[in-house]
Short mmCIF file of C-alpha atoms in Angstrom, two decimals:
data_model
loop_
_atom_site.label_atom_id
_atom_site.label_comp_id
_atom_site.label_asym_id
_atom_site.label_seq_id
_atom_site.Cartn_x
_atom_site.Cartn_y
_atom_site.Cartn_z
CA MET R 867 -0.04 0.18 0.09
CA SER R 868 1.20 3.50 -0.87
CA VAL R 869 1.95 6.22 1.44
CA ASP R 870 -0.87 8.03 0.02
CA ASN R 871 -3.36 5.02 0.41
CA ARG R 872 -2.26 4.60 4.01
CA ARG R 873 -3.14 7.80 4.73
CA THR R 874 -6.46 7.56 3.21
CA ALA R 875 -7.22 4.55 4.86
CA ARG R 876 -6.22 5.89 8.36
CA LYS R 877 -8.71 8.93 7.60
CA ALA R 878 -11.40 6.42 6.77
CA SER R 879 -10.77 4.35 9.85
CA SER R 880 -10.55 7.18 12.02
CA GLY R 881 -14.04 8.66 10.94
CA ASP R 882 -12.61 11.78 9.40
CA SER R 883 -14.75 13.21 6.68
CA ALA R 884 -13.59 13.62 3.10
CA PRO R 885 -11.99 16.99 2.25
CA ARG R 886 -15.04 19.42 1.84
CA GLU R 887 -15.27 20.70 -1.71
CA VAL R 888 -14.25 24.54 -1.89
CA ARG R 889 -16.94 26.58 -3.82
CA ARG R 890 -15.52 29.47 -5.40
CA ARG R 891 -17.30 32.43 -6.78
CA PRO R 892 -17.78 32.58 -10.54
CA LYS R 893 -15.82 35.39 -11.90
CA ASN R 894 -18.87 36.44 -14.11
CA ARG R 895 -21.03 36.57 -11.23
CA ARG R 896 -22.01 40.34 -11.93
CA ALA R 897 -22.95 39.28 -15.55
CA GLN R 898 -24.97 36.49 -14.20
CA ILE R 899 -26.81 38.81 -11.79
CA ALA R 900 -27.32 41.22 -14.49
CA ALA R 901 -28.69 38.66 -17.03
CA ALA R 902 -31.25 37.11 -14.29
CA SER R 903 -32.28 40.52 -13.23
CA ALA R 904 -33.08 41.72 -16.72
CA ALA R 905 -35.09 38.73 -17.23
CA ALA R 906 -36.91 38.87 -13.80
CA PHE R 907 -37.67 42.87 -14.52
CA GLY R 908 -38.63 42.10 -18.15
CA ALA R 909 -41.12 39.47 -16.92
CA LEU R 910 -42.56 40.95 -13.82
CA GLY R 911 -41.56 44.79 -13.77
CA TYR R 912 -39.51 46.88 -11.60
CA HIS R 913 -42.26 46.68 -9.17
CA GLY R 914 -42.83 43.25 -9.37
CA VAL R 915 -39.42 41.78 -8.45
CA SER R 916 -37.39 41.90 -5.24
CA MET R 917 -33.82 41.43 -4.59
CA ASP R 918 -34.78 38.05 -2.94
CA ASP R 919 -36.64 36.80 -6.08
CA ILE R 920 -33.35 37.64 -8.39
CA ALA R 921 -30.90 35.74 -5.65
CA SER R 922 -33.30 32.84 -5.45
CA GLY R 923 -33.37 32.46 -9.06
CA LEU R 924 -29.40 32.45 -9.10
CA GLY R 925 -29.44 29.97 -6.32
CA ILE R 926 -27.48 32.36 -3.96
CA SER R 927 -28.17 34.35 -0.73
CA SER R 928 -29.59 37.85 -0.83
CA ALA R 929 -26.38 38.79 1.31
CA ALA R 930 -24.28 37.62 -1.62
CA LEU R 931 -26.39 39.75 -4.00
CA TYR R 932 -26.05 42.73 -1.88
CA ARG R 933 -22.22 42.46 -2.23
CA HIS R 934 -22.59 43.34 -5.87
CA TYR R 935 -25.46 45.68 -5.72
CA PRO R 936 -26.55 48.15 -2.75
CA SER R 937 -30.08 47.86 -3.89
CA LYS R 938 -32.66 46.74 -6.55
CA TYR R 939 -32.55 50.28 -7.85
CA ALA R 940 -28.93 50.22 -8.45
CA LEU R 941 -29.22 46.84 -10.22
CA PHE R 942 -32.13 48.26 -12.40
CA ARG R 943 -30.49 51.46 -13.22
CA GLU R 944 -27.12 49.58 -14.15
CA GLU R 945 -28.72 47.31 -16.60
CA LEU R 946 -30.87 49.87 -18.31
CA LEU R 947 -28.15 52.20 -18.66
CA ARG R 948 -25.76 49.77 -20.03
CA VAL R 949 -28.05 48.76 -22.74
CA GLY R 950 -28.88 52.23 -23.56
CA ARG R 951 -25.08 52.75 -23.92
CA ALA R 952 -24.68 49.43 -26.05
CA MET R 953 -27.36 50.78 -28.37
CA THR R 954 -25.72 54.07 -28.67
CA GLU R 955 -22.14 52.67 -29.29
CA SER R 956 -23.74 50.34 -31.94
CA VAL R 957 -24.89 53.41 -34.11
CA GLU R 958 -21.30 55.01 -34.33
CA LEU R 959 -19.69 54.29 -37.51
CA PRO R 960 -15.98 53.26 -37.72
CA ASP R 961 -13.64 55.76 -39.35
CA GLU R 962 -13.61 54.06 -42.63
CA ALA R 963 -16.99 54.68 -43.18
CA ALA R 964 -16.48 58.30 -44.20
CA ASP R 965 -15.73 56.75 -47.81
CA TRP R 966 -18.75 54.31 -47.85
CA PRO R 967 -21.95 55.26 -49.86
CA ALA R 968 -25.09 56.10 -47.96
CA GLU R 969 -26.71 52.86 -48.56
CA GLN R 970 -24.11 50.95 -47.02
CA ARG R 971 -23.63 53.24 -43.83
CA LEU R 972 -27.35 52.99 -43.15
CA ARG R 973 -27.24 49.27 -43.52
CA HIS R 974 -24.22 49.11 -41.38
CA VAL R 975 -25.91 51.16 -38.74
CA LEU R 976 -29.36 49.17 -38.98
CA ASP R 977 -27.34 45.71 -38.77
CA ALA R 978 -25.33 47.07 -35.67
CA LEU R 979 -28.42 48.00 -33.75
CA ILE R 980 -30.41 44.81 -34.60
CA ALA R 981 -27.69 43.00 -33.34
CA VAL R 982 -27.27 44.66 -29.76
CA THR R 983 -31.10 44.80 -29.57
CA ILE R 984 -31.08 40.64 -30.31
CA GLU R 985 -28.06 40.02 -27.68
CA ASN R 986 -29.95 41.98 -24.88
CA ARG R 987 -33.65 41.25 -25.65
CA PRO R 988 -34.72 40.90 -22.05
CA THR R 989 -33.38 44.41 -21.05
CA VAL R 990 -34.68 46.21 -24.21
CA THR R 991 -37.95 45.53 -22.73
CA LEU R 992 -37.12 47.59 -19.76
CA VAL R 993 -35.66 50.61 -22.10
CA ARG R 994 -38.93 50.30 -23.77
CA TRP R 995 -41.13 50.46 -20.84
CA GLU R 996 -39.63 50.70 -17.37
CA GLY R 997 -37.59 53.62 -17.86
CA ARG R 998 -39.98 56.04 -16.25
CA TYR R 999 -39.31 54.31 -12.91
CA LEU R 1000 -35.64 55.76 -12.98
CA GLU R 1001 -34.68 58.63 -10.91
CA PRO R 1002 -34.91 61.82 -12.96
CA ALA R 1003 -31.14 62.15 -13.45
CA ASP R 1004 -30.97 58.76 -14.57
CA GLU R 1005 -33.97 58.88 -16.87
CA THR R 1006 -32.51 61.85 -18.58
CA THR R 1007 -29.53 60.01 -19.43
CA LEU R 1008 -31.44 57.22 -20.95
CA ASP R 1009 -33.64 59.46 -22.82
CA GLU R 1010 -30.14 61.10 -24.09
CA GLN R 1011 -29.20 57.61 -25.21
CA GLN R 1012 -32.16 56.86 -27.18
CA ALA R 1013 -31.97 60.36 -28.91
CA ALA R 1014 -28.47 59.62 -30.01
CA VAL R 1015 -29.76 56.31 -31.53
CA LEU R 1016 -32.50 58.52 -33.39
CA ASP R 1017 -30.07 61.00 -34.20
CA ALA R 1018 -27.64 58.59 -36.14
CA LEU R 1019 -30.44 56.94 -37.71
CA GLY R 1020 -31.93 60.07 -39.02
CA SER R 1021 -28.47 61.19 -40.05
CA GLU R 1022 -28.06 58.19 -42.22
CA LEU R 1023 -31.65 58.45 -43.68
CA ALA R 1024 -30.90 61.80 -44.32
CA ALA R 1025 -27.77 61.08 -46.69
CA LEU R 1026 -29.47 58.26 -48.20
CA ARG R 1027 -32.64 60.51 -49.10
CA PRO R 1028 -31.65 64.13 -48.97
CA LYS R 1029 -35.06 65.63 -50.50
CA THR R 1030 -36.85 64.19 -47.38
CA THR R 1031 -38.25 66.76 -45.13
CA ASP R 1032 -37.12 67.06 -41.44
CA ASP R 1033 -40.34 65.96 -40.02
CA ASP R 1034 -40.34 62.88 -42.16
CA LEU R 1035 -37.21 61.95 -41.04
CA ARG R 1036 -38.24 62.12 -37.57
CA VAL R 1037 -41.43 59.82 -38.15
CA LEU R 1038 -39.18 57.29 -40.29
CA ARG R 1039 -36.32 57.14 -37.81
CA ALA R 1040 -38.89 56.74 -34.92
CA ALA R 1041 -40.41 53.75 -36.88
CA LEU R 1042 -37.12 52.33 -37.42
CA LEU R 1043 -36.26 51.97 -33.96
CA SER R 1044 -39.70 51.05 -32.99
CA ALA R 1045 -39.50 47.93 -35.50
CA ILE R 1046 -36.12 47.00 -34.23
CA THR R 1047 -36.94 47.25 -30.72
CA SER R 1048 -40.59 45.40 -30.96
CA ILE R 1049 -38.95 42.14 -30.35
CA ALA R 1050 -38.75 42.93 -26.86
CA ASP R 1051 -42.50 42.95 -26.57
CA HIS R 1052 -43.15 39.53 -27.19
CA HIS R 1053 -41.34 35.90 -27.40
CA ALA R 1054 -41.87 34.78 -30.88
CA GLY R 1055 -38.81 32.83 -31.50
CA LEU R 1056 -36.42 32.75 -34.35
CA PRO R 1057 -32.72 32.03 -34.57
CA ALA R 1058 -30.57 35.22 -34.39
CA LYS R 1059 -29.50 35.24 -37.90
CA ALA R 1060 -33.02 34.82 -39.59
CA LEU R 1061 -34.37 37.30 -37.07
CA ALA R 1062 -31.86 39.83 -38.03
CA ARG R 1063 -32.41 39.25 -41.67
CA LEU R 1064 -36.16 39.76 -40.99
CA LEU R 1065 -35.61 43.10 -38.93
CA HIS R 1066 -33.57 44.71 -41.71
CA SER R 1067 -35.72 43.61 -44.30
CA ALA R 1068 -38.66 45.34 -42.72
CA CYS R 1069 -36.59 48.29 -41.80
CA TRP R 1070 -35.48 48.88 -45.31
CA SER R 1071 -38.89 49.02 -46.62
CA ILE R 1072 -39.84 51.61 -44.03
CA ALA R 1073 -36.67 53.68 -44.71
CA HIS R 1074 -37.90 53.98 -48.14
CA ALA R 1075 -41.34 55.27 -47.31
CA GLU R 1076 -42.91 57.80 -49.39
CA LEU R 1077 -45.18 59.35 -46.73
CA PRO R 1078 -48.60 61.12 -47.69
CA ALA R 1079 -48.43 64.79 -47.32
CA GLU R 1080 -49.21 66.49 -43.87
CA ARG R 1081 -52.65 67.71 -43.37
CA PRO R 1082 -54.51 68.71 -40.63
CA VAL R 1083 -55.71 66.05 -38.13
CA GLU R 1084 -59.26 66.09 -36.90
CA PRO R 1085 -59.18 65.70 -33.40
CA VAL R 1086 -60.38 62.27 -31.94
CA ALA R 1087 -63.92 62.77 -30.35
CA VAL R 1088 -64.20 62.04 -26.85
CA VAL R 1089 -67.16 60.28 -25.79
CA GLU R 1090 -68.67 61.85 -22.66
CA ILE R 1091 -69.89 59.30 -19.94
CA PRO R 1092 -72.99 59.79 -18.09
CA ASP R 1093 -72.55 60.33 -14.24
CA SER R 1094 -74.95 57.27 -13.81
CA PHE R 1095 -72.36 55.24 -15.77
CA LYS R 1096 -69.88 55.37 -12.77
CA HIS R 1097 -68.25 51.96 -13.80
CA GLU R 1098 -67.35 53.04 -17.12
CA LEU R 1099 -65.97 56.37 -15.58
CA LEU R 1100 -64.03 54.34 -13.03
CA LEU R 1101 -62.61 52.28 -16.09
CA ARG R 1102 -61.39 55.32 -18.04
CA LYS R 1103 -60.29 57.53 -15.08
CA ALA R 1104 -58.18 54.28 -13.81
CA VAL R 1105 -56.57 53.95 -17.30
CA GLU R 1106 -55.70 57.37 -17.54
CA LEU R 1107 -53.81 57.38 -14.17
CA PHE R 1108 -52.25 53.94 -15.15
CA HIS R 1109 -51.02 55.68 -18.21
CA GLU R 1110 -49.78 58.91 -16.53
CA ARG R 1111 -48.09 57.50 -13.33
CA GLY R 1112 -47.74 53.67 -13.64
CA TYR R 1113 -50.00 50.97 -11.88
CA PRO R 1114 -47.91 50.91 -8.81
CA ASN R 1115 -48.11 54.39 -8.23
CA VAL R 1116 -51.96 54.79 -8.29
CA SER R 1117 -54.13 53.70 -5.51
CA VAL R 1118 -57.89 53.22 -5.23
CA GLU R 1119 -58.31 56.53 -3.69
CA ASP R 1120 -56.63 58.14 -6.45
CA ILE R 1121 -59.13 56.34 -8.91
CA ALA R 1122 -62.42 57.42 -6.69
CA THR R 1123 -61.09 60.89 -6.49
CA ALA R 1124 -60.64 61.01 -10.35
CA ALA R 1125 -63.98 59.71 -11.15
CA GLY R 1126 -65.69 62.08 -8.54
CA LEU R 1127 -66.78 59.53 -5.87
CA SER R 1128 -66.72 60.74 -2.22
CA ALA R 1129 -64.90 57.71 -0.85
CA ALA R 1130 -62.60 54.82 -1.98
CA SER R 1131 -65.39 52.40 -0.71
CA ALA R 1132 -67.58 53.43 -3.42
CA VAL R 1133 -65.10 51.81 -6.04
CA TYR R 1134 -66.15 48.27 -4.50
CA ARG R 1135 -69.45 48.74 -5.62
CA PHE R 1136 -68.38 47.99 -9.37
CA TYR R 1137 -65.03 46.38 -8.77
CA ARG R 1138 -63.44 44.23 -6.73
CA GLY R 1139 -60.23 46.29 -6.60
CA LYS R 1140 -57.59 48.00 -8.58
CA SER R 1141 -56.25 44.97 -10.38
CA ASP R 1142 -59.85 44.26 -11.28
CA ILE R 1143 -60.07 47.40 -12.92
CA LEU R 1144 -56.71 46.64 -14.92
CA ALA R 1145 -58.07 43.50 -16.10
CA ALA R 1146 -61.33 45.10 -17.13
CA ALA R 1147 -59.15 47.50 -19.33
CA PHE R 1148 -57.26 44.66 -20.79
CA ARG R 1149 -60.04 42.62 -22.11
CA ARG R 1150 -61.53 45.82 -23.52
CA ALA R 1151 -58.14 46.27 -25.38
CA ALA R 1152 -57.88 42.69 -26.29
CA GLU R 1153 -61.46 42.27 -27.61
CA ARG R 1154 -61.28 45.47 -29.80
CA VAL R 1155 -58.32 43.58 -31.70
CA SER R 1156 -59.79 40.21 -32.03
CA GLY R 1157 -63.40 41.26 -32.40
CA ALA R 1158 -62.58 42.99 -35.52
CA ILE R 1159 -61.01 40.04 -37.46
CA GLY R 1160 -64.19 37.90 -38.13
CA PRO R 1161 -66.02 41.10 -39.72
CA ALA R 1162 -62.90 42.23 -41.61
CA VAL R 1163 -62.38 38.70 -43.14
CA ALA R 1164 -65.93 38.27 -44.06
CA ALA R 1165 -66.16 41.42 -45.91
CA ALA R 1166 -62.79 41.27 -47.98
CA GLY R 1167 -62.16 39.58 -51.50
CA ASP R 1168 -59.10 38.26 -50.28
CA SER R 1169 -56.48 38.21 -47.85
CA GLU R 1170 -54.58 41.48 -48.53
CA ASP R 1171 -58.19 43.01 -48.16
CA ALA R 1172 -58.77 41.79 -44.90
CA LEU R 1173 -55.53 42.53 -43.18
CA THR R 1174 -55.66 46.04 -45.07
CA ALA R 1175 -58.92 46.57 -43.32
CA LEU R 1176 -57.62 45.24 -40.08
CA ILE R 1177 -54.60 47.62 -40.35
CA THR R 1178 -57.41 50.72 -40.69
CA LYS R 1179 -59.39 49.42 -37.59
CA TYR R 1180 -56.30 48.70 -35.47
CA VAL R 1181 -54.81 52.37 -36.07
CA ALA R 1182 -58.20 54.00 -35.37
CA GLY R 1183 -58.72 52.00 -31.95
CA SER R 1184 -55.34 52.96 -30.86
CA PHE R 1185 -55.60 56.76 -31.87
CA ALA R 1186 -58.86 56.85 -30.12
CA GLU R 1187 -57.59 55.10 -26.96
CA ARG R 1188 -54.05 56.13 -26.65
CA ALA R 1189 -53.97 55.64 -23.09
CA LEU R 1190 -55.48 52.26 -23.32
CA THR R 1191 -53.29 51.32 -25.91
CA PHE R 1192 -50.25 52.38 -23.58
CA VAL R 1193 -51.22 50.34 -20.66
CA TYR R 1194 -51.78 47.17 -22.25
CA TYR R 1195 -48.20 47.20 -23.29
CA THR R 1196 -46.80 48.25 -19.99
CA GLU R 1197 -48.80 46.81 -17.08
CA PHE R 1198 -49.54 42.99 -18.19
CA GLN R 1199 -47.60 41.76 -15.01
CA HIS R 1200 -49.94 43.49 -12.84
CA VAL R 1201 -52.99 41.76 -14.12
CA PRO R 1202 -54.40 38.89 -11.86
CA ALA R 1203 -52.82 35.83 -12.57
CA GLU R 1204 -56.30 34.08 -13.25
CA GLU R 1205 -56.85 36.65 -16.01
CA ARG R 1206 -53.54 36.47 -17.68
CA THR R 1207 -53.98 33.15 -19.32
CA VAL R 1208 -57.22 34.10 -20.67
CA LEU R 1209 -55.81 37.51 -22.09
CA ARG R 1210 -52.42 35.62 -23.58
CA ASN R 1211 -54.77 33.29 -25.46
CA ILE R 1212 -56.83 35.96 -26.98
CA GLN R 1213 -53.97 37.94 -27.78
CA ARG R 1214 -52.23 34.87 -29.33
CA LEU R 1215 -55.07 34.07 -31.32
CA SER R 1216 -55.28 37.55 -32.74
CA VAL R 1217 -51.71 37.34 -33.68
CA GLU R 1218 -51.99 34.11 -35.32
CA GLU R 1219 -54.96 35.22 -37.35
CA TRP R 1220 -53.26 38.12 -38.60
CA ALA R 1221 -50.11 36.27 -39.14
CA ARG R 1222 -52.18 33.51 -41.21
CA LEU R 1223 -53.63 36.06 -43.33
CA LEU R 1224 -50.11 37.57 -44.01
CA ARG R 1225 -48.66 34.32 -44.85
CA GLU R 1226 -51.55 34.00 -47.67
CA VAL R 1227 -50.24 37.21 -49.15
CA ARG R 1228 -46.41 36.68 -48.65
CA THR R 1229 -46.10 33.01 -48.91
CA GLU R 1230 -42.31 32.99 -48.37
CA LEU R 1231 -42.65 33.62 -44.75
CA THR R 1232 -42.56 31.25 -42.24
CA PRO R 1233 -45.26 31.23 -39.16
CA ALA R 1234 -42.57 32.50 -36.93
CA GLU R 1235 -41.56 35.31 -39.05
CA ALA R 1236 -45.18 36.39 -39.91
CA ARG R 1237 -46.07 36.57 -36.16
CA ILE R 1238 -42.78 38.72 -35.76
CA LEU R 1239 -44.05 41.00 -38.58
CA VAL R 1240 -47.32 41.54 -36.82
CA HIS R 1241 -45.88 42.63 -33.62
CA ALA R 1242 -43.45 44.82 -35.30
CA ALA R 1243 -46.47 46.40 -37.35
CA PHE R 1244 -48.16 46.92 -33.64
CA ALA R 1245 -45.38 48.27 -32.25
CA VAL R 1246 -44.85 50.86 -34.75
CA VAL R 1247 -48.44 52.07 -34.11
CA VAL R 1248 -47.91 52.38 -30.27
CA ASP R 1249 -44.62 54.00 -30.49
CA LEU R 1250 -45.45 56.89 -32.94
CA GLY R 1251 -48.61 57.48 -30.67
CA ARG R 1252 -46.33 57.94 -27.88
CA ALA R 1253 -43.79 60.15 -29.48
CA PHE R 1254 -46.15 62.15 -31.76
CA GLY R 1255 -49.59 62.03 -30.30
CA ASN R 1256 -51.85 63.54 -32.89
CA GLU R 1257 -49.61 65.59 -34.58
CA PRO R 1258 -49.92 65.94 -38.57
CA LEU R 1259 -46.65 64.20 -39.02
CA ALA R 1260 -47.96 60.89 -37.52
CA ALA R 1261 -51.50 61.23 -38.79
CA GLN R 1262 -53.55 57.94 -39.22
CA ASP R 1263 -52.96 57.62 -43.06
CA ARG R 1264 -49.13 57.79 -42.60
CA VAL R 1265 -49.01 55.38 -39.87
CA ARG R 1266 -51.24 52.86 -41.82
CA LEU R 1267 -48.47 53.08 -44.65
CA LEU R 1268 -45.87 52.23 -42.23
CA MET R 1269 -47.90 49.12 -40.82
CA GLN R 1270 -48.33 48.02 -44.38
CA LEU R 1271 -44.80 48.43 -45.10
CA VAL R 1272 -43.81 46.43 -42.14
CA LEU R 1273 -46.10 43.72 -43.01
CA PHE R 1274 -45.93 43.45 -46.70
CA GLY R 1275 -42.71 45.17 -47.58
CA ARG R 1276 -44.70 47.49 -49.79
CA PRO R 1277 -47.95 49.63 -49.67
CA ALA R 1278 -51.19 47.69 -49.75
CA GLN R 1279 -52.63 47.08 -53.22
#
């Protein structure tokens, strides 16, 4: 028996335990934390996640997490600004690009921005929808980062299309950024290279859009709600407050006051609570989209006609209910769990029907590609509404055309 074997035998006979495995802290722990937090925040929102949740997902203690980040906000802030910075850096052209033609420059910028967006898809969700929960100075930094991305897109568009007006460039660059970052709004999957090609193709169609001339926009008529329809008034006022402040920052008391009720207890005569009001708003938004499909298909001569009609209805509905459309994208994680499954199914079936019609028009698309384009078209409407409201440069006819370009790759015939 060798010396080593004799030592092992003596330890075994004396009852000594085997040498304890030393666990070493991973060198990339901060990167792991950033990835886990981005996924958690993206799924549940900033207010829906705790440090304990993130630590548990990583299999570490909260104390270990606090060694890297002093607070949830510090983690949230760092991840948002990191990705905002990465997006800004992606649109910076290399020195040799000075000699490139305008088309090559724009294609390079689009490809770089698309690559960063795909790589950071969970955190781009936060950049799109949760940035309002940053502290003022940090929110300003994020806004400046996004402005730098838009400026770069606008500069390359102007070089490619020197006769395009400044207003049209503002619309087109916003639509480009929207189409690219729309992948953060859903979970439709596609291999990275195929996804990048699809997004680039949609962006190239947008880049060459010939927008209709600006014209005065007729204000959307606001339907007055009779005082006796308290349930409807509560719903409208709640959606407006959720839009302005974010769902976590609105109380039942706030909603009651906005609706002219004397006490918060009066709300419970119509809704079980704040989350019940939110669920009612989501059902309305989902049914607006799903309910339009049957009549549009029945009245259309072919799939392109049906989709064109659906585009018109979607844009009109979004313009009429701006706040509801925004809340639908930002507050889903706060809907009661029992409602989420139903709402997801309604949304999924609506997207599938749009995608089916699109594939009948564009037979070269796979089901996954069609779904991604449908989500991108929806995002363009929401984002242009956020950016421009009812300004003439983002009027309904212009937004409809941009949806058509994303979906068909050309104007509707």
